[in-house]
Backbone as a chain_set.jsonl record, in Angstrom:
{"seq": "MPAEPNTAPAYHHGDLRRVLVDAATAIVAEEQNWEFSLREVARRAGVSHNAPYRHFPGKLDLLGAIAIKGFVDLRAAMLAAAQQSEGIEEALIAIGAAYVAFGLDNPARYRLMFGTALAASRAALPYPVGEAAAGSHAVLLSVIAQGIAEGVFDAPPDDEEAAAIVALAAWANVHGLVLLLLDGLSVVPPVPSLAERVGRILLGGIKRR", "coords": {"N": [[9.255, 48.796, 7.85], [7.645, 46.124, 8.824], [8.147, 42.306, 9.428], [7.157, 39.69, 7.471], [4.799, 37.644, 9.034], [5.791, 34.77, 9.705], [4.534, 31.991, 7.424], [5.057, 29.0, 7.456], [4.004, 25.861, 8.382], [3.743, 24.37, 11.218], [5.919, 22.117, 13.509], [6.895, 20.011, 15.421], [10.18, 19.062, 17.808], [11.698, 16.674, 15.974], [9.629, 15.608, 14.352], [10.404, 16.664, 11.861], [10.666, 14.642, 9.674], [8.441, 13.251, 9.537], [6.89, 15.313, 8.793], [8.108, 15.916, 6.236], [7.662, 13.045, 4.959], [4.601, 13.268, 4.726], [4.264, 15.773, 3.41], [5.26, 14.954, 0.301], [4.227, 12.922, -0.148], [1.678, 13.923, -0.705], [1.943, 15.202, -2.227], [2.599, 13.635, -4.523], [-0.114, 11.981, -4.638], [-1.578, 14.78, -6.087], [-0.203, 15.56, -8.101], [0.099, 12.66, -9.607], [1.803, 11.102, -9.656], [6.104, 10.774, -9.169], [7.777, 12.703, -9.366], [8.606, 14.828, -8.429], [11.237, 17.313, -6.471], [13.469, 17.688, -4.18], [13.729, 20.01, -3.559], [11.367, 20.827, -3.873], [9.649, 19.543, -2.214], [10.436, 20.431, 0.319], [9.658, 23.187, -0.286], [6.905, 22.796, -0.119], [6.66, 21.723, 2.221], [7.37, 23.991, 4.088], [9.729, 24.51, 4.961], [13.221, 24.868, 4.788], [15.317, 24.498, 2.363], [17.214, 22.551, 2.437], [16.475, 21.347, 4.522], [15.123, 18.258, 3.918], [17.409, 16.85, 3.596], [18.368, 16.297, 5.656], [17.191, 14.089, 6.902], [16.877, 12.017, 4.509], [19.164, 11.05, 2.572], [18.871, 11.075, -0.044], [16.666, 11.111, -3.257], [15.417, 8.511, -3.493], [15.706, 7.803, -1.292], [13.387, 9.436, 0.561], [10.889, 8.41, -1.474], [11.376, 5.575, -0.585], [10.1, 6.336, 1.967], [7.824, 6.872, 1.459], [6.721, 4.842, 0.027], [6.708, 2.923, 2.508], [5.249, 4.12, 4.17], [2.591, 3.998, 2.979], [2.538, 0.831, 2.355], [1.906, 0.909, 5.449], [-0.853, 2.137, 6.179], [-1.876, 0.398, 3.793], [-1.804, -2.027, 5.042], [-3.202, -1.506, 7.965], [-6.04, -1.032, 6.773], [-6.628, -3.606, 5.547], [-6.57, -5.483, 7.887], [-8.466, -4.036, 9.294], [-10.814, -4.613, 8.3], [-10.718, -6.884, 8.146], [-11.32, -7.642, 10.875], [-13.264, -6.533, 10.955], [-15.232, -9.075, 10.061], [-17.436, -11.773, 9.531], [-16.36, -14.853, 9.814], [-14.089, -16.505, 8.263], [-13.904, -16.923, 5.626], [-15.488, -14.513, 5.14], [-13.807, -12.608, 5.672], [-11.874, -13.036, 3.837], [-12.823, -11.962, 1.325], [-13.237, -9.58, 2.365], [-10.733, -8.338, 3.095], [-9.913, -8.598, 0.607], [-11.405, -6.561, -0.698], [-10.841, -4.33, 0.352], [-8.088, -4.113, -0.202], [-8.342, -3.217, -2.943], [-9.528, -1.157, -2.943], [-7.906, 0.547, -1.496], [-6.137, 0.227, -3.222], [-7.123, 1.485, -5.786], [-7.846, 4.217, -4.744], [-5.51, 5.806, -4.3], [-3.583, 5.556, -6.387], [-1.543, 6.592, -7.602], [0.514, 6.289, -5.427], [-0.035, 3.604, -5.018], [1.157, 2.732, -7.185], [3.846, 3.355, -7.194], [4.333, 1.665, -4.803], [4.222, -0.912, -6.046], [5.549, -1.501, -7.938], [8.496, -1.2, -9.996], [9.925, 1.175, -9.529], [11.907, 1.845, -6.766], [12.75, -0.596, -6.609], [14.123, -3.635, -8.176], [13.078, -5.907, -8.071], [10.811, -7.249, -5.713], [12.624, -8.889, -3.721], [14.666, -7.379, -4.092], [13.789, -5.288, -2.559], [14.853, -2.307, -0.238], [15.461, -3.165, 3.099], [13.487, -1.432, 4.811], [11.606, -0.761, 3.303], [10.685, -3.444, 2.162], [10.543, -4.701, 4.698], [8.146, -3.569, 5.744], [6.083, -4.035, 3.316], [6.425, -6.843, 3.98], [4.618, -6.816, 6.134], [2.054, -5.853, 5.359], [1.1, -7.803, 3.643], [1.207, -10.153, 5.709], [-1.373, -9.686, 6.653], [-3.227, -11.387, 4.814], [-1.825, -13.731, 4.759], [-2.335, -14.276, 7.062], [-4.864, -15.088, 7.393], [-5.197, -16.707, 5.384], [-4.07, -19.224, 6.37], [-5.519, -19.543, 8.728], [-7.951, -20.302, 7.081], [-7.071, -22.669, 6.118], [-6.4, -23.96, 8.459], [-8.735, -24.324, 9.644], [-9.788, -25.767, 7.639], [-11.102, -24.22, 5.184], [-10.041, -23.725, 3.1], [-8.528, -25.354, 0.189], [-5.496, -26.882, 0.971], [-3.498, -28.662, 1.779], [-3.171, -29.08, 5.273], [-0.172, -27.645, 7.095], [1.292, -27.818, 4.911], [3.666, -25.388, 3.677], [4.727, -24.747, 1.289], [1.731, -25.284, -0.164], [-0.365, -23.904, 0.965], [1.205, -20.905, 0.636], [0.635, -20.81, -2.307], [-1.803, -20.777, -2.557], [-2.165, -18.044, -1.316], [-1.252, -16.771, -2.9], [-2.587, -16.588, -5.317], [-4.802, -15.53, -4.199], [-3.825, -12.777, -3.773], [-3.023, -12.271, -6.6], [-5.493, -12.268, -7.872], [-6.401, -10.202, -6.666], [-4.737, -7.537, -6.684], [-4.473, -8.106, -9.55], [-6.764, -7.533, -10.568], [-6.823, -4.675, -9.321], [-4.819, -3.412, -10.873], [-5.949, -3.905, -13.686], [-8.057, -2.365, -13.613], [-7.404, 0.885, -12.929], [-5.29, 0.693, -15.079], [-7.196, 0.904, -17.413], [-7.961, -1.431, -18.125], [-10.071, -3.325, -18.082], [-13.105, -4.922, -18.515], [-15.149, -4.251, -17.144], [-17.149, -1.981, -15.32], [-15.605, -0.414, -12.621], [-17.66, -0.687, -10.541], [-19.471, -0.682, -7.186], [-19.749, -2.713, -6.097], [-17.633, -4.712, -7.135], [-15.028, -5.82, -6.568], [-16.151, -7.833, -4.676], [-17.453, -9.775, -5.923], [-15.617, -10.681, -7.662], [-13.532, -11.543, -5.928], [-15.697, -13.369, -4.384], [-15.6, -15.389, -6.533], [-13.034, -16.154, -6.882], [-12.925, -17.163, -3.953], [-14.887, -19.609, -4.41], [-13.057, -21.142, -5.693], [-10.99, -21.494, -4.212], [-12.123, -22.998, -1.876], [-12.203, -25.76, 0.196], [-14.217, -28.95, -1.158]], "CA": [[8.081, 47.636, 7.63], [7.203, 44.808, 9.823], [8.452, 41.152, 8.774], [5.75, 39.156, 7.324], [4.858, 36.296, 9.719], [6.014, 32.74, 9.413], [3.693, 31.128, 7.379], [5.456, 27.476, 7.73], [3.049, 24.783, 8.948], [4.578, 24.281, 12.74], [5.795, 20.952, 13.761], [7.175, 19.882, 17.083], [11.187, 18.721, 17.446], [11.35, 15.273, 16.011], [8.268, 15.751, 13.634], [10.463, 16.908, 10.143], [10.569, 13.604, 8.903], [6.619, 13.052, 9.246], [5.742, 16.6, 7.63], [7.961, 15.942, 4.806], [6.852, 12.608, 4.285], [3.565, 13.858, 4.358], [4.311, 16.548, 2.147], [5.626, 14.413, -0.554], [2.749, 11.827, -0.831], [0.326, 14.928, -0.911], [2.116, 16.14, -4.267], [2.444, 12.147, -5.153], [-1.368, 12.52, -5.152], [-2.045, 15.187, -6.996], [0.294, 14.774, -10.102], [-0.035, 11.094, -10.197], [3.577, 10.76, -10.454], [7.116, 11.144, -8.407], [9.263, 13.533, -10.584], [9.239, 16.252, -7.487], [12.528, 17.54, -6.342], [13.644, 17.286, -2.217], [13.49, 21.296, -2.999], [9.829, 21.508, -3.997], [8.965, 18.852, -0.79], [10.722, 21.378, 1.092], [9.251, 24.559, 0.091], [5.75, 22.223, 0.061], [6.481, 21.753, 3.819], [7.334, 24.888, 4.738], [11.096, 24.404, 5.283], [14.519, 25.021, 4.097], [15.744, 23.709, 1.281], [18.588, 21.287, 2.586], [16.273, 20.298, 5.509], [15.364, 16.726, 3.984], [18.541, 16.221, 3.696], [18.395, 15.665, 7.667], [16.465, 12.711, 7.386], [16.862, 11.455, 3.46], [19.923, 11.55, 1.927], [18.487, 11.423, -1.913], [15.028, 10.948, -3.188], [15.363, 7.127, -3.28], [15.349, 7.428, 0.136], [12.31, 9.947, 0.342], [9.925, 7.538, -2.156], [10.734, 4.495, 0.226], [9.745, 6.049, 2.908], [6.65, 6.936, 0.777], [6.086, 3.408, 0.08], [6.503, 2.362, 3.128], [3.783, 4.488, 4.658], [1.371, 3.576, 1.494], [1.915, -0.078, 3.264], [1.533, 0.819, 6.876], [-1.58, 2.262, 5.346], [-2.539, -0.983, 3.562], [-2.236, -3.043, 6.748], [-4.087, -1.152, 8.846], [-7.135, -1.066, 5.806], [-6.86, -4.688, 5.641], [-6.591, -5.329, 9.32], [-9.923, -3.668, 9.828], [-11.705, -5.187, 7.559], [-10.528, -8.741, 8.488], [-11.728, -7.868, 11.904], [-14.655, -6.54, 10.556], [-15.805, -9.705, 9.476], [-17.93, -12.793, 10.958], [-15.929, -15.809, 9.699], [-12.637, -16.55, 7.194], [-14.302, -16.216, 4.171], [-15.763, -13.437, 4.688], [-12.643, -12.193, 6.146], [-11.146, -12.828, 3.05], [-13.417, -11.123, 0.438], [-13.388, -8.312, 3.115], [-9.605, -7.535, 3.156], [-9.519, -8.059, -1.002], [-12.091, -5.097, -1.081], [-10.243, -3.189, 1.021], [-6.747, -3.907, -1.314], [-8.783, -2.789, -3.909], [-10.022, 0.16, -2.629], [-6.818, 1.362, -1.657], [-5.375, 1.054, -4.779], [-8.036, 2.947, -6.585], [-8.375, 5.284, -4.081], [-4.02, 5.58, -4.086], [-3.284, 5.471, -7.774], [0.038, 6.281, -8.095], [1.305, 5.638, -4.316], [0.273, 2.084, -4.814], [2.234, 2.01, -8.565], [5.068, 2.755, -6.469], [4.971, 0.425, -3.67], [3.987, -2.211, -6.256], [6.15, -0.937, -9.093], [10.097, -1.091, -9.891], [10.9, 2.357, -8.942], [12.412, 1.103, -5.433], [13.734, -1.978, -6.757], [14.044, -4.001, -9.732], [11.942, -7.166, -7.742], [10.104, -7.144, -4.105], [13.238, -9.335, -3.014], [15.548, -6.072, -4.102], [13.33, -3.754, -2.178], [15.6, -1.813, 0.698], [14.704, -3.582, 4.298], [12.552, -1.227, 6.135], [10.489, -0.803, 2.382], [10.559, -4.794, 2.363], [9.768, -5.08, 6.194], [6.713, -2.85, 5.518], [5.321, -4.883, 2.522], [5.869, -8.228, 4.226], [3.669, -6.846, 6.924], [0.356, -5.631, 4.904], [1.132, -9.587, 3.181], [1.25, -11.034, 6.739], [-2.288, -10.002, 7.097], [-3.734, -11.923, 3.844], [-1.616, -15.064, 4.934], [-2.811, -15.26, 8.425], [-6.372, -15.154, 6.813], [-5.433, -17.753, 4.674], [-3.382, -20.003, 7.508], [-6.696, -19.841, 9.814], [-9.039, -21.198, 6.976], [-6.698, -23.917, 5.914], [-6.573, -24.88, 9.682], [-10.455, -24.702, 9.467], [-10.344, -26.8, 6.7], [-12.161, -24.159, 4.507], [-9.489, -23.792, 1.621], [-7.849, -26.1, 0.224], [-4.452, -27.491, 0.922], [-3.318, -29.576, 3.56], [-2.201, -28.488, 6.72], [1.18, -27.785, 7.353], [2.133, -27.526, 3.995], [3.702, -23.998, 3.023], [4.35, -24.189, -0.266], [0.66, -24.91, -0.954], [-0.442, -22.243, 1.658], [1.834, -19.944, -0.121], [-0.009, -20.6, -3.341], [-3.892, -20.062, -2.489], [-2.384, -16.981, -0.893], [-0.628, -16.023, -3.884], [-3.924, -17.055, -5.842], [-5.235, -14.862, -3.687], [-2.922, -11.503, -3.73], [-2.691, -12.149, -7.854], [-6.555, -11.81, -7.974], [-6.88, -8.469, -5.984], [-3.654, -6.849, -7.494], [-5.206, -7.455, -11.14], [-8.08, -6.154, -10.622], [-6.583, -2.763, -9.192], [-4.301, -3.052, -12.572], [-6.276, -3.762, -15.152], [-9.143, -0.666, -13.461], [-6.394, 1.238, -13.367], [-5.07, 0.927, -16.65], [-8.399, 1.134, -17.916], [-8.034, -2.734, -19.177], [-11.431, -3.858, -17.483], [-14.292, -4.963, -19.516], [-16.526, -3.748, -16.407], [-16.483, -0.853, -14.998], [-15.472, -0.297, -11.477], [-19.303, -0.533, -9.864], [-18.832, -0.383, -5.825], [-19.672, -4.54, -5.512], [-16.849, -5.374, -8.108], [-14.232, -6.529, -6.061], [-16.687, -8.485, -3.771], [-17.701, -9.961, -6.804], [-14.519, -11.024, -7.773], [-13.195, -12.165, -4.641], [-16.32, -14.506, -4.291], [-15.086, -16.504, -7.778], [-11.801, -17.174, -6.128], [-13.382, -18.018, -3.201], [-15.096, -20.79, -4.714], [-12.09, -21.724, -6.736], [-10.396, -22.101, -3.313], [-12.45, -23.942, -0.991], [-12.16, -27.408, 0.069], [-14.901, -29.565, -1.667]], "C": [[8.519, 46.743, 8.506], [8.012, 43.095, 9.109], [7.744, 40.756, 8.038], [6.234, 37.953, 8.18], [5.216, 35.144, 8.673], [4.485, 32.134, 9.016], [3.666, 29.329, 7.124], [4.621, 26.991, 8.395], [4.006, 24.467, 10.225], [4.658, 22.845, 13.35], [6.846, 20.71, 14.965], [8.813, 19.251, 16.37], [11.165, 17.486, 17.054], [10.523, 14.797, 14.835], [8.911, 16.177, 11.824], [10.286, 16.06, 9.516], [8.681, 13.161, 8.536], [6.18, 14.208, 8.13], [6.726, 16.3, 6.194], [7.513, 14.665, 4.161], [5.419, 12.751, 3.799], [3.285, 14.435, 3.22], [4.708, 15.774, 0.685], [4.67, 13.173, -1.028], [2.029, 12.79, -1.658], [1.094, 15.422, -2.508], [2.225, 14.882, -5.075], [0.731, 12.323, -5.973], [-2.122, 13.287, -5.901], [-1.458, 15.861, -7.916], [0.047, 13.77, -10.185], [1.256, 11.056, -10.421], [4.645, 11.285, -9.538], [8.123, 11.725, -8.976], [9.003, 14.628, -9.577], [10.702, 16.143, -7.257], [12.59, 17.555, -4.466], [13.167, 19.186, -2.519], [11.695, 21.161, -2.641], [9.013, 20.485, -2.56], [9.087, 20.103, 0.227], [9.758, 22.692, 1.389], [7.619, 23.864, 0.264], [5.117, 22.291, 1.594], [6.875, 22.805, 4.775], [8.99, 25.155, 5.431], [12.091, 24.448, 4.18], [15.025, 24.025, 2.991], [16.597, 22.983, 1.396], [17.876, 20.937, 4.134], [15.459, 18.681, 5.346], [16.206, 16.197, 4.065], [18.757, 15.204, 5.313], [17.951, 14.282, 7.745], [16.518, 11.537, 5.948], [17.82, 11.646, 2.6], [19.749, 11.407, 0.505], [17.055, 10.862, -1.881], [14.696, 9.552, -3.174], [14.342, 6.952, -2.263], [13.759, 8.051, 0.964], [11.246, 9.02, -0.525], [9.895, 6.441, -0.882], [10.572, 5.099, 1.582], [8.057, 6.464, 2.671], [6.007, 5.472, 1.201], [5.764, 2.816, 1.779], [4.752, 2.787, 4.328], [2.657, 4.059, 4.183], [0.812, 1.571, 2.507], [1.639, -0.362, 4.653], [0.063, 1.103, 6.632], [-2.644, 1.304, 4.92], [-2.963, -1.895, 4.096], [-3.354, -2.748, 7.328], [-5.9, -1.416, 8.108], [-7.469, -2.239, 5.569], [-7.422, -5.466, 7.038], [-8.23, -5.354, 9.851], [-11.051, -4.005, 9.278], [-12.081, -6.657, 8.147], [-11.704, -8.776, 9.928], [-13.042, -7.149, 12.43], [-15.836, -7.441, 10.6], [-16.635, -10.988, 10.147], [-17.395, -14.243, 9.876], [-14.757, -15.601, 8.7], [-12.938, -16.343, 6.388], [-14.931, -15.086, 3.531], [-14.538, -12.668, 5.066], [-11.433, -12.197, 4.91], [-11.67, -12.198, 2.256], [-13.476, -9.811, 1.196], [-11.92, -7.586, 2.931], [-9.37, -7.655, 1.433], [-10.399, -7.245, -1.188], [-11.37, -4.021, -0.5], [-8.848, -3.276, 0.614], [-7.009, -3.48, -2.29], [-9.057, -1.672, -3.811], [-9.132, 1.212, -2.118], [-6.191, 1.622, -2.774], [-5.765, 2.103, -5.562], [-7.931, 4.101, -6.021], [-6.426, 6.06, -3.924], [-3.343, 5.533, -5.897], [-1.71, 5.494, -7.753], [1.195, 6.165, -6.667], [1.548, 3.718, -4.551], [1.298, 1.446, -6.071], [3.431, 2.174, -7.731], [5.698, 2.227, -5.196], [4.652, -0.901, -4.28], [5.144, -2.227, -7.473], [7.782, -1.185, -9.027], [10.933, 0.459, -9.319], [11.554, 2.364, -7.977], [13.2, 0.319, -5.896], [13.422, -2.527, -7.938], [13.3, -5.565, -9.679], [11.639, -6.941, -6.079], [11.467, -8.004, -3.571], [14.406, -8.427, -2.844], [15.346, -5.159, -2.641], [14.883, -3.561, -0.838], [14.679, -2.051, 2.082], [14.007, -3.242, 4.808], [11.514, -0.769, 4.783], [10.065, -2.287, 2.393], [9.704, -5.382, 3.459], [8.266, -4.764, 6.45], [5.878, -3.331, 4.36], [5.321, -6.18, 2.78], [4.692, -7.889, 4.975], [2.268, -6.609, 6.49], [0.5, -7.659, 4.238], [0.729, -10.028, 4.104], [-0.303, -10.85, 6.974], [-3.347, -11.058, 6.08], [-2.849, -13.529, 4.537], [-1.696, -15.484, 6.421], [-4.316, -15.298, 8.156], [-6.138, -16.536, 6.477], [-4.918, -19.682, 5.272], [-4.675, -20.757, 8.207], [-7.775, -20.451, 8.926], [-8.217, -22.437, 6.48], [-6.655, -24.636, 6.98], [-7.728, -25.164, 9.853], [-10.703, -25.619, 8.638], [-11.505, -26.013, 5.59], [-11.488, -24.483, 3.208], [-8.658, -25.136, 1.871], [-6.421, -26.79, -0.134], [-4.277, -28.033, 2.435], [-2.307, -29.236, 4.485], [-0.986, -28.566, 7.176], [2.028, -28.236, 6.382], [2.393, -26.128, 3.631], [3.734, -23.403, 1.675], [2.901, -23.992, -0.749], [-0.433, -24.013, -0.266], [0.057, -21.285, 1.014], [1.224, -19.763, -1.739], [-0.692, -20.384, -3.818], [-3.298, -18.738, -1.678], [-1.967, -15.894, -1.831], [-1.808, -15.992, -5.401], [-5.053, -15.925, -5.002], [-4.963, -12.959, -3.937], [-3.394, -11.314, -5.207], [-4.253, -11.65, -8.419], [-6.376, -10.512, -7.406], [-5.778, -7.511, -6.937], [-4.075, -6.845, -8.968], [-6.03, -7.168, -11.502], [-7.71, -4.601, -10.341], [-6.264, -2.571, -10.831], [-5.031, -2.864, -13.664], [-7.878, -2.394, -14.794], [-8.437, 0.352, -13.442], [-5.499, 2.087, -14.304], [-6.577, 1.11, -17.517], [-9.051, -0.271, -18.815], [-9.551, -3.244, -18.933], [-12.842, -3.976, -18.315], [-15.564, -4.454, -18.679], [-16.284, -3.072, -15.631], [-16.497, -1.16, -13.858], [-16.605, -0.013, -10.494], [-18.651, -0.857, -8.427], [-18.527, -2.171, -5.503], [-18.585, -5.22, -6.651], [-15.917, -6.36, -7.305], [-14.359, -7.611, -5.356], [-17.031, -9.655, -4.621], [-16.593, -11.452, -7.423], [-13.962, -12.134, -7.421], [-14.367, -13.502, -4.552], [-15.974, -15.61, -5.573], [-14.106, -17.114, -7.283], [-11.997, -17.48, -5.114], [-13.569, -19.248, -3.495], [-13.924, -21.886, -5.555], [-11.026, -22.534, -5.399], [-10.549, -22.897, -2.507], [-12.331, -25.085, -1.042], [-13.702, -27.823, -0.45], [-15.406, -30.909, -1.176]], "O": [[9.685, 46.634, 8.886], [8.39, 43.242, 7.947], [7.299, 41.772, 7.504], [7.334, 37.403, 8.213], [5.021, 34.825, 7.5], [3.564, 31.873, 9.79], [2.731, 28.609, 6.772], [4.276, 27.752, 9.298], [5.196, 24.331, 9.942], [3.601, 22.324, 13.705], [7.619, 21.637, 15.208], [8.984, 18.999, 15.177], [10.487, 16.832, 17.846], [10.711, 13.674, 14.368], [8.217, 16.068, 10.813], [9.659, 16.342, 8.495], [8.057, 12.889, 7.51], [5.496, 14.139, 7.108], [6.168, 16.434, 5.105], [7.023, 14.747, 3.035], [5.07, 12.419, 2.666], [2.534, 14.084, 2.31], [4.153, 16.399, -0.218], [4.538, 12.69, -2.152], [1.774, 12.687, -2.858], [0.626, 15.877, -3.552], [1.97, 14.965, -6.276], [0.405, 12.603, -7.126], [-3.161, 12.868, -6.411], [-2.056, 16.722, -8.562], [-0.51, 13.653, -11.276], [1.699, 10.965, -11.565], [4.294, 12.32, -8.972], [9.257, 11.254, -9.057], [9.304, 15.688, -10.127], [11.377, 15.2, -7.67], [11.605, 17.408, -3.742], [12.334, 19.67, -1.754], [11.047, 21.327, -1.607], [7.931, 20.805, -2.068], [8.145, 20.648, 0.803], [9.287, 23.143, 2.433], [6.956, 24.63, 0.964], [4.027, 22.607, 2.069], [6.788, 22.673, 5.996], [9.223, 25.972, 6.322], [11.905, 24.162, 2.997], [14.988, 22.796, 3.056], [16.988, 22.538, 0.318], [18.574, 20.321, 4.939], [15.207, 17.992, 6.334], [16.196, 15.061, 4.539], [19.093, 14.097, 5.732], [18.34, 13.469, 8.583], [16.258, 10.353, 6.163], [17.537, 12.436, 1.7], [20.744, 11.706, -0.155], [16.437, 10.353, -0.946], [13.546, 9.328, -2.797], [13.208, 6.494, -2.129], [13.116, 7.359, 1.754], [10.331, 8.937, 0.295], [8.874, 6.277, -0.214], [10.927, 4.346, 2.49], [7.212, 6.372, 3.562], [5.261, 5.082, 2.1], [4.673, 2.356, 2.118], [3.821, 2.182, 4.86], [1.731, 3.741, 4.929], [-0.248, 1.155, 2.973], [1.256, -1.446, 5.091], [-0.548, 0.078, 6.933], [-3.803, 1.232, 5.328], [-4.005, -2.532, 3.936], [-4.365, -3.451, 7.311], [-6.813, -1.881, 8.789], [-8.667, -2.345, 5.307], [-8.552, -5.942, 7.145], [-8.912, -6.178, 10.461], [-12.164, -3.725, 9.723], [-13.109, -7.265, 8.446], [-12.624, -9.582, 10.07], [-13.627, -7.096, 13.512], [-16.978, -7.126, 10.935], [-16.441, -11.176, 11.348], [-18.282, -14.611, 9.107], [-14.519, -14.444, 8.352], [-12.372, -15.366, 5.899], [-15.031, -14.697, 2.368], [-14.476, -11.748, 4.25], [-10.373, -11.573, 4.967], [-10.883, -11.262, 2.113], [-13.82, -8.855, 0.501], [-11.883, -6.388, 2.651], [-8.641, -6.796, 0.938], [-10.262, -6.944, -2.374], [-11.379, -2.878, -0.956], [-8.198, -2.37, 1.135], [-6.018, -3.169, -2.951], [-8.786, -0.99, -4.8], [-9.358, 2.42, -2.192], [-5.794, 2.68, -3.261], [-5.21, 3.139, -5.929], [-7.916, 5.098, -6.743], [-6.414, 7.057, -3.202], [-2.117, 5.428, -5.922], [-0.914, 4.562, -7.87], [2.408, 6.001, -6.797], [2.49, 2.938, -4.407], [1.923, 0.386, -6.119], [4.09, 1.156, -7.516], [6.827, 2.251, -4.707], [4.685, -1.925, -3.597], [5.507, -3.359, -7.793], [8.271, -1.363, -7.912], [12.065, 0.682, -8.892], [12.278, 3.339, -8.178], [14.401, 0.44, -5.656], [12.582, -2.045, -8.698], [13.005, -6.262, -10.65], [12.489, -6.387, -5.381], [11.446, -7.682, -2.383], [15.111, -8.475, -1.836], [16.173, -4.601, -1.92], [15.709, -4.446, -0.617], [13.604, -1.492, 2.303], [13.401, -4.044, 5.517], [10.437, -0.349, 5.208], [8.875, -2.4, 2.686], [8.719, -6.119, 3.417], [7.437, -5.404, 7.097], [4.718, -2.933, 4.473], [4.537, -6.904, 2.165], [3.667, -8.499, 4.669], [1.34, -7.087, 7.141], [-0.236, -8.536, 4.691], [-0.355, -10.563, 3.873], [-0.781, -11.837, 7.532], [-4.312, -11.524, 6.686], [-3.636, -14.452, 4.744], [-1.325, -16.541, 6.93], [-4.938, -15.687, 9.145], [-6.692, -17.461, 7.072], [-5.228, -20.793, 4.841], [-4.897, -21.965, 8.287], [-8.618, -21.116, 9.527], [-8.943, -23.43, 6.46], [-6.81, -25.852, 6.865], [-7.965, -26.307, 10.245], [-11.709, -26.32, 8.746], [-12.48, -26.615, 5.141], [-11.977, -25.222, 2.354], [-8.28, -25.742, 2.874], [-6.17, -27.196, -1.269], [-4.704, -27.878, 3.579], [-1.079, -29.149, 4.461], [-0.658, -29.624, 7.712], [3.097, -28.821, 6.56], [1.399, -25.516, 3.239], [3.264, -22.413, 1.114], [2.579, -23.043, -1.465], [-1.302, -23.459, -0.939], [-0.842, -20.519, 0.666], [1.345, -18.684, -2.32], [-0.809, -19.957, -4.967], [-4.293, -18.167, -1.232], [-2.146, -14.678, -1.759], [-1.586, -15.281, -6.381], [-6.149, -15.693, -5.513], [-5.833, -12.132, -4.212], [-4.132, -10.343, -5.376], [-4.31, -10.775, -9.282], [-6.125, -9.689, -8.286], [-6.209, -6.833, -7.87], [-4.066, -5.794, -9.609], [-6.277, -6.608, -12.57], [-8.144, -3.609, -10.928], [-6.906, -1.991, -11.707], [-4.902, -1.949, -14.477], [-8.487, -1.764, -15.658], [-8.965, 1.132, -14.235], [-5.136, 3.26, -14.395], [-6.423, 1.772, -18.543], [-9.962, -0.36, -19.638], [-10.13, -3.578, -19.967], [-13.494, -2.986, -18.648], [-16.678, -4.257, -19.164], [-15.24, -3.25, -15.004], [-17.231, -2.105, -13.568], [-16.458, 0.885, -9.664], [-17.484, -1.245, -8.376], [-17.575, -2.722, -4.951], [-18.849, -6.374, -6.988], [-16.059, -7.579, -7.403], [-13.428, -8.392, -5.158], [-16.904, -10.717, -4.012], [-16.789, -12.663, -7.529], [-13.815, -13.214, -7.994], [-13.896, -14.634, -4.655], [-16.201, -16.79, -5.308], [-14.059, -18.337, -7.156], [-11.199, -18.374, -4.83], [-12.782, -20.108, -3.098], [-14.042, -23.069, -5.873], [-10.487, -23.639, -5.463], [-9.622, -23.618, -2.139], [-12.317, -25.667, -2.126], [-14.534, -26.968, -0.147], [-16.209, -31.552, -1.852]]}, "num_chains": 1, "name": "protein.A"}
């Protein structure tokens, strides 16, 4: 009897890590949790059950890699939104809408990225995850800094604390909106323009008068 053909997805040498992260990310999206085992990820990826340990000593390491990919994807979405905007005010609205869209499109991955599964606090995140998180946040910080420099946002130039507070207000606006919508607590349904409208209300509060 001839042997069954190998149906495992092909990958080039060096791609195993990416294949495993993609497989685990797909499981998180489908099951809306991260209760999978490394054996399940290996089976989904079409590799031996020991293969994940070549790159991930434990499940927490793989969860960190999923979060890193999420922060990279979020940064890319925010950057694209900013680059397609005319003016700093529209850039702030656009990156906020992109942030909310990412969270609503990736509920479980979003909760993994911003919850306590990886660490008790943001400051305690493993270095690679924290670096990726900072990279996505840097998009917002850059827009805020430019807005302050242009005299659009209400914060004194060269006042890092004031700039950080403006950025925090903007982040709280979109992060809170994502969680309210994901948890079904918003009194307004997630209509397409909701993130933009909420963002414009924030913009009215932080603009220099």
